[in-house]
Short mmCIF file of C-alpha atoms in Angstrom, two decimals:
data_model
loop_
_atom_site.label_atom_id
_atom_site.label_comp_id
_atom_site.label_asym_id
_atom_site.label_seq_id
_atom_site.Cartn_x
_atom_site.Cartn_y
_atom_site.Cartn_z
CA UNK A 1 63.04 177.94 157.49
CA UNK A 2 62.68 176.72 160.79
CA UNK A 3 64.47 176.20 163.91
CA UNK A 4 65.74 172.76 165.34
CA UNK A 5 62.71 172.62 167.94
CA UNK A 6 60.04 173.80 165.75
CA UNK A 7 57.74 172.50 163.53
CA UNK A 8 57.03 172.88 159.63
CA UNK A 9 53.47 174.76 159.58
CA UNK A 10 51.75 171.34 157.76
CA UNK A 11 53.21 169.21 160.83
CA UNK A 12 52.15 171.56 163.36
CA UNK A 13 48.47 171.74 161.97
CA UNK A 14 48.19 168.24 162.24
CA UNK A 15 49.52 167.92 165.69
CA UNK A 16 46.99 170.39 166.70
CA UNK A 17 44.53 168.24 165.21
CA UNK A 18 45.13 165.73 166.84
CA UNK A 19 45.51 166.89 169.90
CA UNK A 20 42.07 168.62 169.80
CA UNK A 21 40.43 165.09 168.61
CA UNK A 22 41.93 163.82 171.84
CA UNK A 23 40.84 167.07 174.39
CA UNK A 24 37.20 166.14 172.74
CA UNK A 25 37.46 162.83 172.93
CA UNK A 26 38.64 162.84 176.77
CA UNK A 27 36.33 165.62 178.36
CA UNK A 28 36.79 163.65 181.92
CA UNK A 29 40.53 164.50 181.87
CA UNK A 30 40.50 168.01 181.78
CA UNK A 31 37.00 168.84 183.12
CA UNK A 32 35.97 173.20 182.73
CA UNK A 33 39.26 173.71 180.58
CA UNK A 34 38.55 175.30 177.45
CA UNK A 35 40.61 174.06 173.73
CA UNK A 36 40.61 177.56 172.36
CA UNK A 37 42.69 178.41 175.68
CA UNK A 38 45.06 175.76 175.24
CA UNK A 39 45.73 176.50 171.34
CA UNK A 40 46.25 179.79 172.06
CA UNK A 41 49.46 179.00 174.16
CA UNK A 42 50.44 176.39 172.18
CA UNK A 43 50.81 179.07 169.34
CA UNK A 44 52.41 181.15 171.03
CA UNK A 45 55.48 178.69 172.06
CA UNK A 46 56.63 176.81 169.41
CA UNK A 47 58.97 174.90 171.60
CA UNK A 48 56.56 173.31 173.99
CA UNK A 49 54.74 172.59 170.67
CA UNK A 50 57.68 170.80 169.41
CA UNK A 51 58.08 169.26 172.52
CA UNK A 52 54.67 167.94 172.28
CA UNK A 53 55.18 166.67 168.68
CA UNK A 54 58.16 164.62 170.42
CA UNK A 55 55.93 162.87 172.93
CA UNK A 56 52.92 161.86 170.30
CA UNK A 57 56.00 160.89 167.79
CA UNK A 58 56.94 158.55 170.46
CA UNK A 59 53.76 157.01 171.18
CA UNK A 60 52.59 159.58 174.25
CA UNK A 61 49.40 160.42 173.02
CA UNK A 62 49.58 163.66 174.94
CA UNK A 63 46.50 164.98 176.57
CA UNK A 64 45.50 167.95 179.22
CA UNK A 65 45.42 166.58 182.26
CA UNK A 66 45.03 169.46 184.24
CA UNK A 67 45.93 173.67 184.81
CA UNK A 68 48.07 174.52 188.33
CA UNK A 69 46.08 177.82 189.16
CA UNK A 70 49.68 179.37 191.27
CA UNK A 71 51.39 179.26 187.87
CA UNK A 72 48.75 179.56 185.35
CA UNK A 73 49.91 176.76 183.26
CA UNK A 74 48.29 174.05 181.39
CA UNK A 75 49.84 170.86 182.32
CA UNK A 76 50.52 167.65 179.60
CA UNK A 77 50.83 163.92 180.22
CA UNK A 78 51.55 160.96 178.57
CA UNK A 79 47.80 159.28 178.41
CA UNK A 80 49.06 156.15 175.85
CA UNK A 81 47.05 153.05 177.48
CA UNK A 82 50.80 151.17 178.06
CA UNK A 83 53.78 152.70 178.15
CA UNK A 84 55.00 154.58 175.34
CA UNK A 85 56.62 152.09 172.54
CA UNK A 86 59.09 154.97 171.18
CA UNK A 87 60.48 155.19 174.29
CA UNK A 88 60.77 151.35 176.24
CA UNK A 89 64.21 149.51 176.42
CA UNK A 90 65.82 152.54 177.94
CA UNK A 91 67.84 152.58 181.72
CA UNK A 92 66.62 155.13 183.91
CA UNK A 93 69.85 157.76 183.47
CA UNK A 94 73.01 158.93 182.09
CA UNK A 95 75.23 157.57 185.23
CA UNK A 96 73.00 154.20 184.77
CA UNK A 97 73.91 153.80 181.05
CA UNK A 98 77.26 154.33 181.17
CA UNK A 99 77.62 151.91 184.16
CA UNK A 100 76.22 149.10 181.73
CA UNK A 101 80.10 147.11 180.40
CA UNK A 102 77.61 145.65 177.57
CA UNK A 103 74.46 145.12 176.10
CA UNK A 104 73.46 149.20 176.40
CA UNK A 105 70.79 150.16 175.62
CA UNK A 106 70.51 153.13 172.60
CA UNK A 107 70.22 156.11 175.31
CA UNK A 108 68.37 156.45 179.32
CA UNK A 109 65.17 157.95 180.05
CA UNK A 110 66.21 160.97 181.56
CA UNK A 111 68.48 161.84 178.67
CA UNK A 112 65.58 161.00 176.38
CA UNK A 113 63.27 163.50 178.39
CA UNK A 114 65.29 165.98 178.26
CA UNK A 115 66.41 165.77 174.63
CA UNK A 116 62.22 165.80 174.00
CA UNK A 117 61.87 168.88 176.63
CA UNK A 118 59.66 167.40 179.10
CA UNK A 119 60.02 165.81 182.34
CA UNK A 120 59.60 162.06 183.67
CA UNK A 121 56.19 162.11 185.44
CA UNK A 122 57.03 162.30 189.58
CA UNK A 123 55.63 159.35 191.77
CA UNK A 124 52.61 161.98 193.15
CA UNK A 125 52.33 162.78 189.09
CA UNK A 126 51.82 158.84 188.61
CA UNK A 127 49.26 158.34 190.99
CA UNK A 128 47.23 161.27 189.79
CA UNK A 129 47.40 159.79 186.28
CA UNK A 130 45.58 156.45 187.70
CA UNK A 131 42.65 158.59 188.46
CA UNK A 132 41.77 160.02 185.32
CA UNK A 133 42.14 156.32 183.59
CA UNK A 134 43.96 152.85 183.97
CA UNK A 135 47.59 153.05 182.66
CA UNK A 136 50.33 150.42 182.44
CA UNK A 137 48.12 147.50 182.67
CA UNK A 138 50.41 145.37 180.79
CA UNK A 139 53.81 147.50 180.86
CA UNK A 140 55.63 150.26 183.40
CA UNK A 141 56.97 153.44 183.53
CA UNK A 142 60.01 155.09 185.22
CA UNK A 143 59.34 157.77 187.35
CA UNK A 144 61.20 160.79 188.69
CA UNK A 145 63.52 159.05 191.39
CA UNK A 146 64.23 161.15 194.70
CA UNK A 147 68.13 161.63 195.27
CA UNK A 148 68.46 159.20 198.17
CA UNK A 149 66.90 156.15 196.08
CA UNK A 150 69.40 157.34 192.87
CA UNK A 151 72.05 157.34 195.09
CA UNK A 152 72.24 154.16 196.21
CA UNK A 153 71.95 152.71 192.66
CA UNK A 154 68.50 152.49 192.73
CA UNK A 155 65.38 154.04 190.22
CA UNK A 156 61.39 153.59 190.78
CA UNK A 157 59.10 152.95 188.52
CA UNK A 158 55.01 152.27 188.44
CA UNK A 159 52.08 150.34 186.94
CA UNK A 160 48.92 149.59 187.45
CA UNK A 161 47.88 145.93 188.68
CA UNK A 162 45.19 144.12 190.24
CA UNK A 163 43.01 147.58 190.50
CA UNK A 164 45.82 149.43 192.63
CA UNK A 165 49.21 151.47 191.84
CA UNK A 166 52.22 149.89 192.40
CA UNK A 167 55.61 151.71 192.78
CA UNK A 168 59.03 149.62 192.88
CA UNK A 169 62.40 149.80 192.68
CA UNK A 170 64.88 148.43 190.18
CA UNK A 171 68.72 148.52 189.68
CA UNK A 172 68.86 152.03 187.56
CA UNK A 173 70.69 150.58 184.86
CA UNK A 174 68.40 148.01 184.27
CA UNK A 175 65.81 148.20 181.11
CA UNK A 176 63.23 146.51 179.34
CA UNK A 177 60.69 145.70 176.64
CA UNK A 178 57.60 146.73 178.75
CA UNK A 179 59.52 149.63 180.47
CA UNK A 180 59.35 153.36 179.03
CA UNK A 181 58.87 156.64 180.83
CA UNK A 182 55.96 158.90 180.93
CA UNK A 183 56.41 163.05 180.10
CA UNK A 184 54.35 165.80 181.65
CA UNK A 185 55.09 169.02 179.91
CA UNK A 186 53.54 172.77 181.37
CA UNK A 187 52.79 175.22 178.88
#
């Protein structure tokens, strides 16, 4: 039997597979971190696994993107070319979706996040992202919008144009085809 946020053994063998073809595959992104590391947490915390399931499901393709030394995690992002197709047509929040009279979309970002258990990549997360590849050449991605912005109705998002990272603003209850959000997960 398992538990809502875990996986059946046969799906979590795959997803480790996969994962590891990807850490091989993209030795630039996580340069003097070792897989065996890695799997070894990942064992040992079937949530984050699940978690991680949740953002390849969705089109992620989750890779290691770093390890923050003062915690001693491994850190996750989203590393999908464009922005993830299981998760675009979605406003940015809760608030933003239920301020929408019609034409809703089927839930927000943030609610999506944190049904998945990770976070919406933060605007300094973004930028870091654009140096280990090119993202969001044809799409964007909402990011983690600071209190003041939300307040005021707004949400930001990024993408990557004309060989530079851009960061704008939108209405928060706005959505689109070419908009998603990208996760970061610790383990």
């Amino acid at each position: 039997m398992t538990l809502k946020n875990e996986l059946l053994p046969a799906d979590r063998d795959e997803l480790l597979n996969e994962l590891k073809t990807r850490f091989e595959e993209n030795t630039a992104r996580h340069d003097g971190i070792e897989w065996a590391k890695i799997i070894a947490r990942l064992e040992a915390d079937p949530a984050k696994l699940w978690s991680l399931s949740e953002m390849e499901r969705t089109g992620g393709e989750p890779d290691v993107v770093g390890f923050d030394k003062g915690t001693g995690e491994y850190i996750f992002f989203d590393c999908s070319p464009e922005s993830p197709k299981g998760r675009r047509s979605l406003c940015y929040d809760r608030a933003a979706w239920e301020s929408r009279k019609e034409h809703k979309p089927a839930t927000s970002a943030q609610d999506m996040a944190a049904a998945m258990g990770v976070k919406i990549l933060t605007e300094t997360e973004y930028h870091d992202l654009q140096t280990i590849g090119e993202f969001d050449l044809k799409t964007s991605s909402w990011l983690e919008t600071p209190a003041d912005i939300r307040d005021l109705g707004g949400a930001i998002f990024g993408d990557l144009r004309f060989g530079r990272v851009f960061i704008y603003h939108n209405g928060a209850e706005s959505y689109y085809a070419a908009r998603a959000f990208r996760g970061s997960l610790r383990v």
